[in-house]
Coordinates of C-alpha atoms and ligand atoms in Angstrom, one line a residue:
M1 CA 142.8 54.7 159.3
G2 CA 141.6 51.5 157.7
L3 CA 139.1 51.0 154.9
R4 CA 135.8 49.6 155.9
F5 CA 133.1 48.2 153.7
F6 CA 129.9 46.2 153.8
N7 CA 130.6 42.5 153.4
T8 CA 127.5 40.6 152.2
L9 CA 128.9 37.4 153.6
T10 CA 128.8 38.7 157.2
R11 CA 126.0 41.3 156.7
S12 CA 128.2 43.9 158.4
V13 CA 130.6 46.7 157.8
Q14 CA 134.1 45.3 158.3
E15 CA 137.6 46.6 158.1
F16 CA 139.5 45.4 155.1
A17 CA 142.4 43.2 156.0
P18 CA 143.9 41.4 153.0
L19 CA 144.7 37.7 153.1
N20 CA 148.3 38.0 152.1
P21 CA 150.5 38.2 155.2
S22 CA 152.4 41.2 153.7
G23 CA 149.1 43.1 154.1
K24 CA 150.0 44.9 150.9
T25 CA 148.3 43.1 148.1
A26 CA 144.6 42.8 147.2
G27 CA 143.0 40.4 144.8
L28 CA 139.7 41.7 143.3
Y29 CA 137.4 39.8 141.0
C30 CA 134.4 41.4 139.4
C31 CA 131.9 39.4 137.3
G32 CA 132.3 40.9 133.8
P33 CA 129.8 41.4 131.0
T34 CA 127.9 38.7 129.2
V35 CA 128.7 39.8 125.7
H36 CA 125.4 39.1 124.1
D37 CA 124.4 42.7 123.5
V38 CA 125.6 46.3 124.2
A39 CA 125.8 46.8 128.0
H40 CA 123.3 49.2 129.5
I41 CA 123.9 52.0 132.1
G42 CA 122.8 49.7 134.9
N43 CA 125.6 47.3 134.0
F44 CA 128.0 50.2 134.0
R45 CA 127.1 51.2 137.4
T46 CA 128.7 48.0 138.7
F47 CA 131.8 48.4 136.5
V48 CA 132.4 52.0 137.6
F49 CA 131.9 50.8 141.2
A50 CA 134.6 48.1 140.7
D51 CA 136.8 50.7 139.1
L52 CA 136.4 52.9 142.2
V53 CA 137.2 50.1 144.6
R54 CA 140.3 49.1 142.6
R55 CA 141.5 52.8 142.4
Y56 CA 140.9 53.4 146.0
L57 CA 142.8 50.3 147.1
Q58 CA 145.7 51.5 145.0
F59 CA 145.4 54.9 146.6
K60 CA 145.7 53.2 150.0
G61 CA 148.9 51.6 148.8
Y62 CA 147.7 48.1 148.0
A63 CA 149.2 46.3 144.9
V64 CA 145.8 45.3 143.4
T65 CA 145.2 42.5 140.9
H66 CA 141.9 43.4 139.3
V67 CA 140.3 40.5 137.3
M68 CA 137.1 40.8 135.3
N69 CA 136.0 37.9 133.2
I70 CA 134.2 38.0 129.9
T71 CA 131.3 35.7 129.8
D72 CA 131.4 34.7 126.2
V73 CA 129.3 31.5 126.4
E74 CA 126.0 31.1 128.3
D75 CA 122.3 30.6 127.6
K76 CA 121.5 34.1 126.2
I77 CA 124.6 34.2 124.0
I78 CA 123.7 30.8 122.5
K79 CA 120.2 32.0 121.8
R80 CA 121.5 35.1 120.0
V81 CA 124.1 33.1 118.0
R82 CA 121.3 30.7 116.9
E83 CA 119.0 33.6 115.9
S84 CA 121.7 35.6 114.1
G85 CA 123.5 32.7 112.4
I86 CA 126.9 34.4 113.2
P87 CA 129.6 32.2 114.6
L88 CA 130.1 32.4 118.4
R89 CA 133.5 34.1 118.5
E90 CA 132.5 36.6 115.8
Y91 CA 129.3 37.4 117.6
T92 CA 130.8 37.9 121.0
G93 CA 133.9 39.7 119.7
K94 CA 131.8 42.5 118.4
Y95 CA 130.1 43.1 121.8
E96 CA 133.4 42.6 123.7
T97 CA 135.0 45.4 121.6
A98 CA 132.0 47.7 122.2
F99 CA 132.1 47.0 125.9
L100 CA 135.8 47.8 126.2
E101 CA 135.3 51.0 124.3
D102 CA 132.5 52.0 126.7
L103 CA 134.6 51.2 129.6
Q104 CA 137.3 53.5 128.3
T105 CA 134.7 56.3 127.6
L106 CA 133.7 56.0 131.2
G107 CA 137.3 56.5 132.4
C108 CA 137.5 53.0 133.9
L109 CA 141.0 51.5 134.1
R110 CA 141.4 48.3 132.2
P111 CA 141.3 45.3 134.6
H112 CA 144.7 43.6 134.8
Q113 CA 143.3 40.4 133.5
M114 CA 140.1 39.7 131.4
P115 CA 139.8 36.0 131.0
R116 CA 137.3 34.7 128.5
A117 CA 135.2 31.6 129.5
T118 CA 135.7 29.9 126.1
E119 CA 139.5 30.0 126.7
H120 CA 139.2 28.2 130.1
I121 CA 137.2 25.1 129.1
G122 CA 140.1 22.9 130.3
E123 CA 140.1 24.5 133.8
I124 CA 136.3 24.3 134.0
I125 CA 136.4 20.6 133.1
S126 CA 139.1 19.9 135.8
L127 CA 137.0 21.7 138.4
I128 CA 133.9 19.7 137.5
E129 CA 136.0 16.5 137.6
R130 CA 137.1 17.3 141.1
L131 CA 133.6 18.0 142.2
I132 CA 132.5 14.6 140.8
A133 CA 135.5 12.9 142.5
R134 CA 134.4 14.4 145.8
G135 CA 130.9 13.1 145.3
I136 CA 129.3 16.5 145.1
A137 CA 128.5 16.5 141.4
Y138 CA 126.9 13.8 139.2
Q139 CA 126.0 13.2 135.6
A140 CA 122.2 12.9 135.2
T141 CA 120.3 10.8 132.7
D142 CA 120.1 13.9 130.4
G143 CA 123.9 13.7 130.0
S144 CA 124.5 17.0 131.8
V145 CA 126.5 17.3 135.0
Y146 CA 124.8 18.8 138.1
F147 CA 125.9 20.1 141.4
S148 CA 124.2 18.2 144.3
I149 CA 123.1 20.6 146.9
E150 CA 122.2 17.7 149.2
K151 CA 125.7 16.1 149.0
Y152 CA 127.3 19.5 149.5
R153 CA 125.4 20.2 152.6
G154 CA 126.0 16.7 153.7
S155 CA 129.7 17.4 153.6
G156 CA 129.3 20.0 156.3
R157 CA 129.2 23.0 154.1
Q158 CA 126.6 25.7 154.0
Y159 CA 124.6 26.5 150.9
G160 CA 123.0 29.9 151.4
Q161 CA 125.9 31.9 152.7
L162 CA 124.9 35.1 151.0
V163 CA 121.1 34.7 151.2
K164 CA 118.6 33.0 153.4
L165 CA 117.2 29.9 151.7
N166 CA 114.2 27.8 152.5
F167 CA 115.3 24.2 152.2
D168 CA 111.8 22.8 153.2
E169 CA 110.9 23.0 149.5
L170 CA 114.1 21.4 148.3
R171 CA 113.5 18.0 146.8
P172 CA 116.9 16.1 146.5
G173 CA 117.9 15.5 143.0
E174 CA 115.5 18.0 141.5
R175 CA 117.4 19.9 138.8
V176 CA 117.5 23.3 137.1
S177 CA 119.4 23.6 133.9
N178 CA 118.9 27.3 133.1
D179 CA 121.8 29.7 134.0
E180 CA 119.3 32.1 135.6
Y181 CA 116.7 31.0 138.2
A182 CA 115.0 32.4 141.2
K183 CA 115.4 31.4 144.9
E184 CA 112.0 29.6 144.7
S185 CA 113.4 27.1 142.2
L186 CA 116.2 26.1 144.5
A187 CA 117.6 22.9 143.0
D188 CA 120.7 21.1 141.7
F189 CA 122.2 23.4 139.1
A190 CA 124.1 22.6 135.9
L191 CA 127.9 22.6 135.8
W192 CA 128.2 21.0 132.3
K193 CA 125.3 21.0 129.8
A194 CA 125.1 18.2 127.4
R195 CA 124.9 19.2 123.8
V196 CA 121.4 19.8 122.4
P197 CA 120.5 20.6 118.7
E198 CA 119.7 24.2 119.7
D199 CA 123.4 24.8 120.7
G200 CA 124.4 24.6 117.0
A201 CA 128.2 24.7 116.7
V202 CA 128.7 25.8 120.3
Y203 CA 130.1 22.8 122.1
W204 CA 133.3 21.2 123.4
P205 CA 134.4 17.7 124.1
S206 CA 134.5 16.6 127.7
P207 CA 134.7 13.4 129.8
W208 CA 130.8 13.5 129.8
G209 CA 130.4 13.9 126.1
E210 CA 130.1 17.1 124.0
G211 CA 128.6 20.1 125.7
R212 CA 129.3 23.4 127.2
P213 CA 129.8 24.9 130.7
G214 CA 127.1 26.4 132.8
W215 CA 127.6 30.1 133.6
H216 CA 128.3 29.8 137.3
I217 CA 131.3 27.3 137.0
E218 CA 133.0 29.7 134.6
C219 CA 133.6 32.3 137.3
S220 CA 134.7 29.8 139.9
A221 CA 137.3 28.3 137.5
M222 CA 138.6 31.6 136.2
S223 CA 138.8 33.5 139.5
M224 CA 140.6 30.6 141.3
K225 CA 143.0 30.1 138.4
I226 CA 144.1 33.7 138.5
L227 CA 143.7 34.8 142.1
G228 CA 144.1 31.4 143.8
P229 CA 141.6 29.2 145.6
N230 CA 140.9 32.0 148.1
F231 CA 141.1 35.7 147.5
D232 CA 140.2 39.0 149.0
I233 CA 137.3 40.7 147.3
H234 CA 134.5 39.5 144.9
L235 CA 132.3 42.2 143.5
G236 CA 129.2 42.3 141.4
G237 CA 125.7 43.7 141.1
E238 CA 123.2 42.6 143.7
D239 CA 121.2 40.8 141.1
L240 CA 124.1 38.3 141.0
I241 CA 123.9 37.3 144.7
F242 CA 121.5 34.4 143.9
P243 CA 122.1 32.1 142.3
H244 CA 125.3 33.1 140.6
H245 CA 127.5 34.1 143.6
E246 CA 125.9 31.5 145.9
D247 CA 126.7 28.8 143.3
E248 CA 130.3 30.2 142.9
I249 CA 130.8 29.7 146.6
A250 CA 129.4 26.2 146.5
Q251 CA 131.5 25.1 143.6
S252 CA 134.7 26.7 144.8
E253 CA 134.4 25.6 148.4
G254 CA 133.0 22.2 147.3
A255 CA 136.2 21.6 145.4
G256 CA 138.0 22.1 148.8
L257 CA 141.1 23.8 147.4
Q258 CA 141.2 26.5 150.1
P259 CA 143.6 26.1 153.1
Q260 CA 141.9 24.6 156.1
G261 CA 139.2 26.9 157.5
E262 CA 139.5 29.5 154.8
R263 CA 136.6 30.8 152.7
F264 CA 136.7 31.1 148.9
V265 CA 136.3 34.8 149.2
K266 CA 136.8 37.0 152.3
Y267 CA 134.7 40.0 151.3
W268 CA 131.7 40.1 149.0
L269 CA 130.7 43.5 147.8
H270 CA 127.5 44.2 145.9
G271 CA 126.3 47.2 144.1
A272 CA 122.6 48.1 144.3
H273 CA 120.3 48.5 141.3
L274 CA 120.0 51.5 139.1
M275 CA 116.6 52.9 138.3
V276 CA 116.1 55.4 135.5
E277 CA 113.7 58.3 135.9
G278 CA 112.3 56.6 139.0
K279 CA 111.5 53.3 137.3
K280 CA 113.0 50.0 136.7
M281 CA 114.8 50.3 133.3
S282 CA 112.9 48.6 130.5
K283 CA 112.7 49.0 126.8
S284 CA 108.9 49.3 126.8
L285 CA 109.0 52.2 129.3
G286 CA 111.5 54.1 127.1
N287 CA 113.9 54.5 129.9
F288 CA 116.4 51.9 128.8
F289 CA 119.8 53.5 128.1
T290 CA 123.0 52.1 126.8
L291 CA 126.0 54.3 127.2
R292 CA 125.9 55.1 123.5
D293 CA 122.3 56.3 123.8
L294 CA 123.4 58.8 126.4
L295 CA 126.4 60.0 124.3
G296 CA 123.9 60.4 121.5
K297 CA 122.0 62.8 123.7
G298 CA 125.1 65.0 124.0
F299 CA 126.4 63.8 127.4
T300 CA 130.0 62.9 127.8
G301 CA 131.5 59.8 129.4
R302 CA 133.0 62.0 132.0
E303 CA 129.7 63.5 133.0
I304 CA 128.1 60.0 133.2
R305 CA 131.0 58.7 135.2
Y306 CA 130.7 61.6 137.6
R307 CA 127.0 61.0 138.0
L308 CA 127.5 57.3 138.7
L309 CA 130.1 58.1 141.3
T310 CA 127.9 60.5 143.2
A311 CA 125.7 57.7 144.6
H312 CA 126.7 55.3 147.4
Y313 CA 127.1 51.8 146.0
R314 CA 124.6 50.2 148.4
E315 CA 121.8 52.7 147.6
T316 CA 119.3 52.1 144.8
F317 CA 120.3 54.9 142.5
N318 CA 117.8 56.9 140.5
F319 CA 119.5 58.0 137.3
T320 CA 117.8 60.9 135.6
L321 CA 118.7 63.1 132.6
E322 CA 118.0 66.2 134.8
E323 CA 120.7 65.1 137.3
L324 CA 123.0 64.3 134.4
T325 CA 122.6 67.9 133.2
A326 CA 123.3 69.1 136.8
A327 CA 126.5 67.0 136.7
R328 CA 127.7 69.2 133.9
T329 CA 127.3 72.3 136.1
S330 CA 129.2 70.7 139.0
L331 CA 132.0 69.7 136.8
A332 CA 132.2 73.2 135.2
R333 CA 132.8 74.6 138.7
L334 CA 135.6 72.2 139.3
D335 CA 137.1 72.8 135.9
E336 CA 137.1 76.5 136.3
C337 CA 138.9 76.2 139.6
L338 CA 141.5 73.8 138.2
A339 CA 142.1 76.0 135.1
K340 CA 142.8 79.0 137.3
L341 CA 145.2 77.0 139.5
R342 CA 146.9 75.8 136.4
E343 CA 147.4 79.3 135.1
L344 CA 148.8 80.5 138.4
A345 CA 151.0 77.5 138.9
G346 CA 152.6 77.8 135.4
N347 CA 155.6 75.5 135.3
T348 CA 156.0 75.4 139.1
N349 CA 156.0 72.0 140.8
A350 CA 155.3 71.5 144.4
P351 CA 154.5 68.5 146.6
A352 CA 150.8 67.8 147.2
D353 CA 149.2 69.5 150.2
P354 CA 148.3 66.5 152.3
S355 CA 145.2 67.7 154.1
F356 CA 142.9 67.5 151.1
A357 CA 143.8 63.9 150.5
D358 CA 143.5 63.1 154.2
H359 CA 139.9 64.4 154.4
F360 CA 139.0 62.7 151.2
S361 CA 140.4 59.4 152.4
A362 CA 138.7 59.7 155.8
A363 CA 135.4 59.9 153.9
L364 CA 136.0 57.0 151.5
D365 CA 137.3 54.8 154.3
E366 CA 133.8 54.8 155.8
D367 CA 132.2 52.2 153.4
L368 CA 133.2 54.2 150.4
N369 CA 131.1 57.2 151.3
V370 CA 131.3 59.1 148.0
S371 CA 128.9 61.8 149.0
A372 CA 131.1 62.8 151.8
A373 CA 134.2 62.6 149.6
W374 CA 132.6 64.8 146.9
R375 CA 131.7 67.3 149.7
V376 CA 135.4 67.4 150.6
V377 CA 136.2 68.1 146.9
F378 CA 133.6 70.9 146.5
D379 CA 134.5 72.5 149.8
W380 CA 138.0 72.6 148.6
V381 CA 136.9 74.2 145.3
R382 CA 135.0 76.9 147.3
D383 CA 137.9 77.6 149.6
T384 CA 140.4 77.6 146.8
N385 CA 138.3 80.0 144.7
R386 CA 138.1 82.3 147.7
L387 CA 141.9 82.4 148.1
L388 CA 142.3 82.9 144.4
T389 CA 139.9 85.8 144.4
D390 CA 141.8 87.4 147.3
N391 CA 145.1 86.8 145.5
Q392 CA 146.3 84.8 148.4
F393 CA 147.9 82.0 146.4
S394 CA 151.5 81.9 145.3
S395 CA 152.3 79.8 142.3
A396 CA 153.9 77.2 144.6
Q397 CA 150.7 77.0 146.6
A398 CA 148.7 76.7 143.4
A399 CA 151.0 73.9 142.3
A400 CA 150.6 72.1 145.6
A401 CA 146.8 72.4 145.3
L402 CA 146.9 70.9 141.8
A403 CA 149.1 68.1 143.0
A404 CA 146.7 67.4 145.8
W405 CA 143.8 67.3 143.3
Q406 CA 145.7 64.8 141.1
R407 CA 145.9 62.4 144.1
I408 CA 142.2 62.6 144.5
D409 CA 141.6 62.3 140.8
A410 CA 143.6 59.1 140.7
V411 CA 140.6 57.7 142.6
F412 CA 137.7 59.5 141.0
G413 CA 139.2 59.4 137.5
I414 CA 137.2 62.4 136.4
G415 CA 140.2 64.1 134.8
E416 CA 140.1 67.7 133.6
K417 CA 138.1 69.1 130.7
A418 CA 140.9 69.3 128.2
D419 CA 142.0 68.4 124.7
A420 CA 141.8 64.7 125.5
E421 CA 138.0 64.9 125.7
A422 CA 137.5 66.2 122.2
P423 CA 136.9 63.5 119.6
R424 CA 139.9 62.5 117.5
E425 CA 138.8 64.4 114.4
I426 CA 138.4 67.6 116.4
V427 CA 141.9 67.2 117.9
G428 CA 143.1 66.6 114.3
L429 CA 141.6 69.9 113.2
L430 CA 143.3 71.7 116.1
E431 CA 146.6 70.2 115.0
Q432 CA 146.0 71.4 111.4
R433 CA 145.3 74.8 112.6
E434 CA 148.5 74.9 114.6
A435 CA 150.4 73.8 111.5
A436 CA 148.8 76.5 109.4
R437 CA 149.7 79.1 112.0
K438 CA 153.3 78.0 112.1
A439 CA 153.4 78.2 108.3
K440 CA 151.9 81.7 108.7
D441 CA 148.8 80.7 106.7
F442 CA 146.5 82.7 108.9
K443 CA 143.6 82.5 106.4
R444 CA 143.6 78.7 106.7
A445 CA 144.1 78.9 110.5
D446 CA 141.0 81.1 110.8
A447 CA 139.0 78.9 108.5
I448 CA 139.8 75.9 110.8
R449 CA 138.9 77.9 113.8
E450 CA 135.4 78.6 112.2
E451 CA 135.0 74.9 111.4
L452 CA 135.7 74.0 115.0
K453 CA 133.2 76.5 116.2
L454 CA 130.6 75.0 114.0
N455 CA 131.3 71.7 115.6
G456 CA 130.9 73.2 119.1
W457 CA 134.5 73.8 120.0
V458 CA 136.4 77.0 120.7
I459 CA 140.2 77.4 120.8
E460 CA 141.8 79.0 123.8
D461 CA 145.3 80.3 123.2
T462 CA 147.2 79.9 126.4
P463 CA 150.9 80.4 127.3
K464 CA 151.2 76.6 127.1
G465 CA 149.7 76.4 123.7
A466 CA 146.2 76.1 122.2
R467 CA 143.5 74.2 124.1
L468 CA 140.0 73.1 123.0
K469 CA 137.0 74.1 125.0
R470 CA 133.3 73.3 124.5
R471 CA 131.3 76.3 123.4
Ligands
ZN501 ZN1 130.6 35.7 137.9

């Protein structure tokens, strides 16, 4: 059966049919982080969603090219660079590194390509030149280059493909220079912003004088460079629908690089907002969490990933610490079952039992219905536990069940509670203890065991060697 999801462009649930005639490849672009600060848990909801889409497409057999840009120049970044006095690259580099660490903590696969805006100034300039040549963009008296909505619409194209817009208020030539603005301030938007003193050292030469790109043109230039002028899936948080994604469409289709009759993007997928403790996340309400804040409260990346993956992407999601604690209990049930299967399977290998993956896939095919997919997983845990209790599993059956779980986990990316989850220094201690035991220095081995215990970890000696478990 085919995968169906909600396309914001057509406002309907549609079956996924890739553009490539082979039907086997999928190009996926997700708007990446603006590296002006540490990303918060709401941002990560989108990135975990993108990771799910990418992994599920791979599960379905598509060769996916997953692109996520790094926005390393825009209004907010320039403001922070000015305030901090730190050079642009140094400033953004720090937050880019933090972001990639967080992505890994959350078990997200690295996108295949992560282009930085500042490394694509040439492509951005070419795209703007093309828009000017086609009469859709113009340089204004302030030196900046703007996109003319009137000219674009006059060329027979539609502005307002993802959202309904009220053009009665539109006064031709009225301009907005900020990267972010509301629907009410519908106006020509900036493609290239002429250098102003507040930009400091952040500027590049261009045919229109020194300046820097607007935020929206960055994504058009980078996505089309890597995935081609028209590609399969563009994904992002719903807050990006207007103006960012609408402007991306206008710029990309305005440049007219797509084959006749083709859109810039075939499917637009948007993840809904995340609330925390029932309210919009805000620093003043004390419910603003970065991933690091949550790790500091003792939660693991795995628990947070699981929790983020339990809500349907189109539902406003209420993230609470209570539910995060409940996630720990659910994962413990799963871990216990997997550990028992592993013990029984031993070194036996067996092909995956297909029915588990079939049920799981039937659930996700329906607009990525994660709730139904998790139900399949926990029904499987219940049934497996029953068979294990009744001693009705052979080691080959246990191995087949584990292989089936691994297929599911290639999508959910939850993994197993194992050594890998312990911090590096803890794993290091375990290795030292193993070395002490080998050297028959049991006193030292016991001392390390105690030290691990103080740090919240216990050692389980299994036939396959020592394993770490949280106390
Ligand atoms: Zn973007």
